[in-house]
């Protein structure tokens, strides 16, 4: 199964094995990772699953839908060009090794 | 646990029949032993009193919520099957709808109640919470339901919607009818509907574009008509959804949180020591008390759920409150712990119908608990709490308390 890495604001990194068809958010919450809140359970409503995607991976991610784009305007930590919602990133074999950074705050 | 399309292929397990009435006053007074009986009887049960299937364990409640093609909402999310009975009011365009119709209306309300909009109303909601706490500090002894759990949402939500000042006294009674009407034809439902005419008239009137102040949630819904996302006849019904589901739910949510924090002083002290826990303290109260206790679905086909075969056109009652305290899912489910990892609870539902107003509810809860914890050292219950009975909502009618300033 593909594995992805979350880097905390303090620099500590955590590698997470994903399960079949999971989103990055689901993998993080299944393992109880701090820093992903996911209040809305992946409904693209809350923007509390915000991540900064490592620049080298950005182009390889699935495109952003309009609702995700609009939600990112409401994130608690500043929106950057590499901001995404981790519940909208479905992990496929091609994303094995993906690196994302966690923001300072989710609410 | 599985939900597959091949019924009885492995031989369907017998579904236990129970004589429980989950809409009875005695049940409402103390639902917890019965919730346990429901969970322990099996993954799927049958309630002879109302001829419905029931699920009370977390896994099955979550599975039903997340399979809307099999367990649909368009035949009503109460006991009444809209295919067989005429609904008591025109059905909701969001709550009582399935995709693709639901997808379109849901997108509109999601936008109207988005995180960006919450940022805009946050300061106003927080200032009103401070003001409310000031008033309570003057009183010292008060009813935490009327003077806090009701007074606070009433001081912000109708304004946020853009409602006129006159007639707001209809709002809570209207919501109480709506949530009683999801239940079976018992006394609570029949009496509520019998008394509903003036409340319905008020609500129908307020949903019209001309009656909603510019900039409010209501006007924002109507503005989507101009963008071509909904029709002019749909907009008032979507405003109605906010009037039905946006006030009484948060009254019971805030009431639940205050009742929890008053009963568990150790949790109150933890909150006072770290105000950033306020949002989770509210969320945990929604799990612990589950202000919305139940909803129904209707099967669109024969389906196998955790070994039980359920035929087409059957009503399935989801016990959200029982799932939120299922020991299979939660450690120490019966303790209120404001540091608990609450994500995954079904107090706001789950899946495509998960509460579209959840950000409003959390915002109100967070700023209210923050204001209380900042200014108050102690909350003591000084009289017998009285329960309010409703077929769907769980909450108190009165909670006498005395507070000590910090
Ligand atoms: C603590 C407060 C609240 C609780 C516990 C709560 C609970 C719920 C639940 C359990 C559902 C799922 C219904 C289903 O699956 O059939 C739901 C849906 C809904 N809620 Fe809330 N709610 C709350 C506050 C609010 C607020 C403040 C609003 C409006 C501003 C609101 C508007 C709605 C609407 C319109 C739906 C239907 C969504 C859909 O079907 O897609 N709720 N709520
Ligand atoms: S979990 Fe809510 S937007 Fe991703």
XYZ file of C-alpha atoms and ligand atoms in Angstrom:
560
model
C 0.000 0.000 0.000
C 1.260 3.525 -0.722
C 2.763 5.396 2.225
C 2.662 9.146 2.725
C 4.532 11.489 5.048
C 3.091 14.250 7.200
C 5.492 16.911 8.489
C 4.388 18.729 11.649
C 4.951 22.482 12.090
C 7.813 21.655 14.507
C 9.570 19.664 11.784
C 8.786 16.203 13.172
C 7.691 13.858 10.397
C 5.350 10.849 10.465
C 5.102 8.193 7.774
C 1.648 6.718 7.350
C 0.677 3.533 5.478
C -2.580 4.145 3.635
C -5.330 1.582 3.111
C -6.995 0.851 -0.216
C -8.800 3.831 -1.712
C -8.372 6.066 1.334
C -7.931 9.805 1.253
C -4.903 11.345 2.950
C -7.317 12.692 5.600
C -8.810 9.238 6.259
C -5.364 7.693 6.687
C -4.378 10.439 9.127
C -7.541 10.260 11.245
C -7.603 6.440 11.246
C -4.176 6.554 12.898
C -5.086 9.417 15.216
C -2.458 11.767 13.812
C -2.387 15.185 15.499
C -2.836 18.125 13.185
C -5.665 16.855 10.979
C -9.013 17.623 12.585
C -11.459 16.757 9.777
C -14.530 17.977 11.634
C -16.848 17.325 8.692
C -15.636 13.811 8.037
C -14.515 14.466 4.496
C -17.631 16.243 3.257
C -15.635 19.183 1.917
C -17.317 21.531 4.369
C -14.964 22.407 7.192
C -11.443 23.022 5.822
C -9.955 21.534 9.013
C -7.984 18.943 7.040
C -5.796 21.609 5.409
C -2.268 20.612 4.285
C 0.593 22.204 2.352
C 1.688 19.816 -0.379
C 5.406 19.461 -1.046
C 6.104 21.461 -4.211
C 7.585 18.506 -6.059
C 4.294 16.574 -5.682
C 1.856 19.357 -6.458
C 1.488 18.713 -10.182
C 0.918 14.990 -9.627
C -2.202 15.450 -7.490
C -5.723 15.178 -8.881
C -7.123 18.578 -9.884
C -8.981 20.814 -7.497
C -12.787 21.069 -7.655
C -14.501 24.445 -7.261
C -15.825 23.631 -3.795
C -12.343 22.773 -2.525
C -10.988 25.982 -4.006
C -13.701 28.027 -2.264
C -13.164 26.242 1.050
C -9.454 26.885 1.025
C -10.255 30.592 1.247
C -11.600 29.883 4.734
C -8.669 27.983 6.265
C -7.488 28.967 9.753
C -3.829 29.067 8.731
C -2.910 31.123 5.701
C -3.752 29.708 2.280
C -0.621 29.233 0.166
C -0.285 28.227 -3.500
C 0.364 24.620 -2.384
C -2.648 24.445 -0.022
C -5.001 21.487 -0.434
C -7.689 19.725 1.591
C -6.394 16.299 2.530
C -9.898 14.781 2.370
C -9.919 15.533 -1.350
C -6.607 13.760 -2.005
C -7.383 10.129 -2.730
C -4.203 8.098 -2.402
C -3.424 6.088 -5.528
C -0.287 3.965 -6.125
C 1.182 6.884 -8.059
C 1.157 8.965 -4.862
C 3.376 6.539 -2.928
C 5.905 8.733 -1.110
C 3.754 11.892 -1.078
C 4.939 14.518 1.410
C 2.599 17.090 2.952
C 3.189 19.706 5.650
C 0.680 20.401 8.408
C -0.382 23.992 9.092
C -0.043 25.672 12.509
C -3.774 25.593 13.115
C -6.923 23.980 11.714
C -9.474 26.135 13.592
C -20.087 -5.938 8.475
C -21.342 -5.804 4.933
C -24.114 -4.309 2.878
C -24.336 -6.325 -0.313
C -26.891 -6.879 -3.021
C -27.030 -10.653 -2.760
C -29.560 -11.355 -0.039
C -29.618 -14.561 1.921
C -26.695 -16.011 -0.017
C -25.143 -17.103 3.234
C -28.447 -17.740 4.926
C -29.868 -14.680 6.617
C -29.496 -14.511 10.375
C -32.716 -14.166 12.331
C -33.388 -10.562 13.259
C -34.355 -10.240 16.930
C -37.817 -8.747 17.498
C -38.009 -6.339 20.436
C -41.039 -4.861 22.168
C -39.266 -1.534 22.760
C -41.033 1.780 22.003
C -38.239 4.327 21.509
C -40.789 7.170 21.321
C -42.353 6.540 24.700
C -42.105 8.971 27.642
C -40.543 6.351 29.906
C -37.884 5.693 27.305
C -37.138 9.410 26.916
C -36.762 9.803 30.673
C -33.810 7.368 30.662
C -32.913 5.952 27.237
C -29.523 4.506 28.166
C -30.468 1.037 29.472
C -32.697 0.580 26.414
C -29.952 1.786 24.068
C -27.760 -0.906 25.538
C -30.469 -3.531 25.054
C -30.849 -2.448 21.436
C -27.090 -2.672 20.806
C -26.683 -5.993 22.529
C -29.687 -7.662 20.874
C -27.888 -7.716 17.514
C -26.497 -5.576 14.705
C -29.985 -5.209 13.221
C -33.212 -5.461 15.240
C -36.929 -5.237 14.485
C -39.266 -3.091 16.557
C -42.742 -4.643 16.505
C -44.410 -1.585 18.014
C -43.844 0.478 14.846
C -42.901 -2.213 12.309
C -39.443 -0.843 11.610
C -35.909 -2.168 11.552
C -33.465 -0.552 13.934
C -29.675 -0.151 14.118
C -28.022 1.022 17.339
C -24.381 -0.039 16.977
C -21.877 2.438 15.579
C -20.778 0.291 12.626
C -24.293 -0.265 11.271
C -25.467 3.312 11.887
C -22.376 4.547 10.051
C -22.941 2.042 7.212
C -26.594 3.051 6.732
C -25.720 6.762 6.762
C -23.033 6.195 4.158
C -25.086 4.177 1.666
C -27.717 6.679 0.550
C -28.475 4.776 -2.676
C -29.790 1.820 -0.650
C -31.023 3.710 2.423
C -32.740 6.722 0.919
C -34.055 9.960 2.418
C -36.605 10.966 -0.236
C -39.271 8.711 1.308
C -38.920 10.710 4.534
C -36.427 10.633 7.397
C -39.216 10.074 9.908
C -41.460 7.039 10.349
C -43.933 8.182 7.707
C -43.218 6.735 4.233
C -43.814 9.500 1.688
C -44.558 6.860 -0.931
C -47.546 5.682 1.088
C -48.629 8.750 3.059
C -48.941 12.419 2.214
C -46.264 14.335 4.165
C -47.581 16.779 6.794
C -45.751 19.629 4.975
C -44.080 19.872 1.537
C -40.897 17.776 1.863
C -37.534 19.424 2.496
C -35.496 19.893 -0.694
C -32.316 18.856 1.084
C -33.021 16.667 4.130
C -35.735 14.651 2.411
C -34.053 14.407 -1.004
C -31.659 11.986 -2.715
C -28.911 12.626 -5.265
C -28.872 14.130 -7.819
C -31.563 16.547 -6.535
C -29.894 16.656 -3.116
C -26.451 17.386 -4.578
C -27.631 20.649 -6.105
C -29.482 22.065 -3.093
C -26.764 20.880 -0.726
C -24.132 22.790 -2.710
C -26.155 25.978 -2.235
C -26.517 25.649 1.545
C -22.866 24.564 1.891
C -21.817 27.784 0.251
C -24.189 29.922 2.335
C -22.845 28.342 5.566
C -19.180 27.955 4.555
C -16.026 28.513 6.642
C -15.538 31.859 4.889
C -18.995 33.014 5.981
C -18.274 31.792 9.511
C -15.201 34.033 9.623
C -17.459 36.969 8.767
C -19.997 36.305 11.540
C -17.549 35.081 14.171
C -16.874 38.423 15.887
C -20.582 39.193 16.084
C -21.384 35.762 17.557
C -18.539 36.090 20.080
C -19.572 39.588 21.167
C -23.154 38.402 21.725
C -21.853 35.525 23.851
C -19.872 37.977 26.007
C -22.957 40.129 26.385
C -25.065 37.153 27.426
C -22.496 36.124 30.044
C -22.449 39.699 31.408
C -26.214 39.535 31.857
C -25.937 36.142 33.580
C -23.245 37.436 35.940
C -25.670 40.165 37.009
C -28.284 37.551 37.824
C -26.058 34.891 39.436
C -29.008 32.463 39.698
C -30.963 31.672 36.548
C -32.405 28.975 34.311
C -29.576 27.742 32.077
C -32.073 26.646 29.415
C -34.262 29.754 29.043
C -31.681 32.373 29.978
C -28.675 30.818 28.247
C -29.262 27.901 25.856
C -32.316 29.607 24.310
C -31.487 33.254 24.842
C -28.093 33.097 23.158
C -29.029 31.485 19.801
C -32.171 33.648 19.729
C -29.964 36.729 20.074
C -27.897 35.898 16.971
C -29.379 33.284 14.652
C -32.599 35.030 13.568
C -30.549 38.173 12.851
C -27.935 36.160 10.953
C -30.748 34.757 8.821
C -32.134 38.245 8.289
C -35.541 37.683 9.892
C -37.865 40.508 10.847
C -38.171 41.300 14.547
C -41.883 40.484 14.716
C -43.109 36.930 15.148
C -39.858 35.294 16.222
C -41.700 33.628 19.102
C -42.933 31.127 16.471
C -39.432 29.817 15.734
C -38.876 27.373 18.589
C -42.478 26.057 18.529
C -42.176 25.501 14.753
C -38.935 23.545 15.149
C -40.514 21.508 17.901
C -43.312 20.500 15.504
C -40.801 19.563 12.791
C -38.800 17.304 15.089
C -41.885 15.752 16.706
C -43.262 15.017 13.251
C -40.368 12.650 12.416
C -41.728 10.359 15.103
C -44.612 7.878 14.977
C -48.265 8.972 15.216
C -48.142 9.178 19.014
C -49.592 11.933 21.174
C -46.470 14.113 20.823
C -46.709 14.105 17.032
C -50.474 14.435 16.732
C -50.698 17.336 19.176
C -47.721 19.102 17.624
C -49.211 18.963 14.126
C -52.650 19.960 15.399
C -51.186 23.151 16.870
C -48.866 23.895 13.950
C -51.002 26.076 11.646
C -49.979 29.523 12.968
C -46.309 28.525 13.128
C -46.388 27.182 9.566
C -48.029 30.378 8.338
C -45.343 32.498 9.997
C -42.506 30.395 8.574
C -43.932 30.313 5.031
C -44.177 34.110 5.090
C -40.642 34.701 6.424
C -39.079 32.488 3.745
C -40.108 34.933 1.002
C -37.349 37.061 -0.462
C -38.922 40.397 0.484
C -38.988 39.466 4.156
C -35.289 38.657 4.451
C -32.753 41.387 5.235
C -29.897 41.865 2.750
C -26.634 40.160 3.690
C -28.277 37.476 5.842
C -28.185 33.709 5.209
C -31.751 33.899 3.834
C -30.933 36.607 1.288
C -27.800 34.674 0.286
C -29.955 31.648 -0.529
C -32.266 33.767 -2.689
C -29.225 35.272 -4.438
C -28.386 31.799 -5.785
C -31.584 32.064 -7.854
C -30.010 34.909 -9.797
C -26.937 32.740 -10.350
C -29.212 30.064 -11.839
C -28.334 27.429 -9.230
C -31.873 27.061 -7.842
C -35.312 28.236 -8.924
C -37.355 31.004 -7.324
C -39.792 28.405 -5.974
C -36.991 26.352 -4.404
C -35.337 29.221 -2.530
C -38.065 29.729 0.110
C -38.055 26.013 0.916
C -34.296 26.082 1.447
C -34.668 29.053 3.775
C -37.288 26.956 5.576
C -34.621 24.278 6.181
C -32.558 26.762 8.179
C -35.615 27.887 10.127
C -36.505 24.264 10.912
C -33.078 22.894 11.759
C -30.944 25.865 12.760
C -32.298 27.051 16.082
C -33.796 24.384 18.316
C -30.868 22.068 17.525
C -28.314 24.556 18.809
C -30.517 25.363 21.815
C -30.313 21.685 22.724
C -26.625 21.517 21.801
C -25.650 24.434 24.024
C -28.024 23.171 26.714
C -26.294 19.777 26.554
C -22.844 21.343 26.883
C -23.800 23.468 29.896
C -25.554 20.500 31.528
C -22.407 18.386 31.031
C -20.039 21.049 32.349
C -22.269 21.670 35.375
C -22.454 17.948 36.172
C -18.743 17.243 35.660
C -16.801 19.978 37.505
C -13.427 18.355 36.726
C -14.109 18.902 33.015
C -15.177 22.479 33.743
C -11.858 23.120 35.487
C -9.939 21.613 32.561
C -11.765 23.945 30.203
C -11.057 26.955 32.410
C -7.370 26.029 32.442
C -7.236 25.785 28.622
C -9.827 27.761 26.689
C -8.687 26.254 23.389
C -10.614 23.138 24.488
C -13.945 24.975 24.140
C -14.687 23.770 20.620
C -14.001 20.153 21.509
C -15.935 20.456 24.783
C -18.970 21.398 22.683
C -18.326 18.609 20.183
C -18.028 16.056 22.979
C -21.350 17.277 24.401
C -22.939 16.645 21.000
C -21.560 13.097 21.099
C -22.443 12.529 24.753
C -26.013 13.887 24.723
C -26.802 13.618 20.990
C -29.355 16.467 20.782
C -30.679 14.823 17.590
C -31.338 11.269 18.767
C -32.639 9.453 15.719
C -33.415 9.602 12.019
C -34.977 7.057 9.649
C -34.090 5.876 6.165
C -36.134 3.779 3.689
C -34.652 0.884 1.710
C -34.716 1.212 -2.069
C -34.011 -2.500 -2.628
C -33.586 -5.722 -0.724
C -30.293 -5.514 1.128
C -28.173 -7.597 3.444
C -26.809 -5.666 6.408
C -24.485 -7.455 8.817
C -26.141 -10.767 8.039
C -29.730 -9.534 8.231
C -31.863 -9.357 5.099
C -34.045 -6.267 4.857
C -36.643 -6.098 2.091
C -37.369 -3.168 -0.228
C -39.446 -0.267 1.108
C -38.650 -0.904 4.776
C -38.081 1.862 7.303
C -34.787 1.670 9.202
C -34.431 3.659 12.431
C -30.888 4.838 13.186
C -30.138 5.389 16.868
C -27.464 8.091 16.544
C -27.299 8.508 20.323
C -26.729 4.791 20.905
C -24.004 4.687 18.227
C -22.306 7.629 19.922
C -21.960 5.537 23.091
C -21.263 2.162 21.519
C -18.420 0.564 23.507
C -17.355 -1.209 20.275
C -16.287 2.216 18.975
C -15.617 4.406 22.017
C -13.408 4.041 25.083
C -15.385 4.826 28.227
C -18.403 5.867 26.142
C -20.398 7.038 29.165
C -17.856 9.557 30.372
C -17.826 13.177 29.215
C -14.199 13.913 28.336
C -13.456 17.273 26.711
C -10.088 16.059 25.420
C -11.575 13.021 23.675
C -10.816 12.554 19.987
C -14.433 13.055 18.942
C -14.062 12.842 15.181
C -16.289 10.191 13.679
C -19.213 10.675 16.084
C -22.592 10.701 14.358
C -24.270 13.461 16.378
C -24.270 15.564 13.206
C -24.884 12.489 11.039
C -22.328 11.227 8.501
C -22.014 11.066 4.746
C -23.867 13.198 2.219
C -26.561 14.452 4.613
C -24.161 15.254 7.458
C -25.388 18.457 9.047
C -24.919 21.337 6.649
C -25.184 23.776 9.574
C -22.450 22.108 11.640
C -20.122 25.101 11.364
C -22.806 27.434 12.701
C -23.486 25.058 15.589
C -19.800 24.679 16.454
C -19.176 28.389 16.231
C -22.042 29.146 18.626
C -20.908 26.394 20.993
C -17.268 27.420 20.929
C -17.726 31.134 21.535
C -20.364 30.530 24.218
C -18.261 28.034 26.182
C -15.208 30.276 25.837
C -17.096 33.271 27.236
C -18.523 31.211 30.120
C -15.209 29.619 31.072
C -13.348 32.923 30.965
C -15.682 34.685 33.380
C -17.155 32.001 35.630
C -15.368 29.948 38.292
C -18.152 27.562 39.168
C -21.574 26.420 37.887
C -23.783 24.671 40.436
C -27.076 22.948 39.722
C -29.506 24.268 42.329
C -32.758 22.506 41.465
C -34.144 19.410 39.775
C -33.486 19.617 35.996
C -36.724 19.141 34.003
C -36.713 17.234 30.730
C -38.371 18.462 27.533
C -40.020 15.685 25.533
C -39.743 15.504 21.761
C -39.798 12.549 19.359
C -36.369 13.426 17.930
C -34.652 16.060 20.057
C -33.161 15.398 23.464
C -32.759 18.256 25.900
C -33.944 19.939 29.051
C -36.884 22.225 29.689
C -35.246 23.839 32.674
C -31.915 23.692 34.497
C -31.704 25.940 37.558
C -28.118 26.985 38.265
C -26.090 29.426 40.346
C -22.753 30.715 39.087
C -19.717 32.078 40.910
C -17.725 34.766 39.060
C -14.069 34.054 38.337
C -25.941 20.992 17.695
C -26.685 21.369 16.680
C -27.099 20.471 15.538
C -27.220 19.104 15.494
C -26.975 18.101 16.611
C -27.635 18.762 14.137
C -27.830 17.468 13.688
C -28.062 17.115 12.369
C -28.103 15.770 11.859
C -27.918 14.511 12.687
C -28.327 15.831 10.515
C -28.384 14.655 9.544
C -29.752 14.335 9.017
C -29.796 13.069 8.199
O -28.777 12.394 8.038
O -30.896 12.724 7.716
C -28.464 17.232 10.185
C -28.741 17.724 8.918
C -29.039 19.047 8.658
N -28.866 20.114 9.513
Fe -28.202 20.032 11.417
N -27.760 19.911 13.418
C -27.440 20.980 14.220
C -27.421 22.309 13.847
C -27.840 22.809 12.634
C -27.829 24.201 12.254
C -27.307 25.330 13.135
C -28.362 24.275 10.993
C -28.569 25.466 10.101
C -27.953 26.615 10.214
C -28.678 22.915 10.570
C -29.234 22.555 9.355
C -29.286 21.258 8.870
C -29.777 20.915 7.525
C -30.332 21.882 6.496
C -29.599 19.518 7.400
C -29.916 18.660 6.172
C -28.632 18.392 5.429
C -28.766 17.413 4.292
O -29.738 16.659 4.247
O -27.859 17.382 3.421
N -28.338 22.052 11.587
N -28.283 17.995 11.320
S -12.524 16.942 6.360
Fe -13.787 18.689 6.248
S -13.083 19.628 4.435
Fe -11.814 17.918 4.595
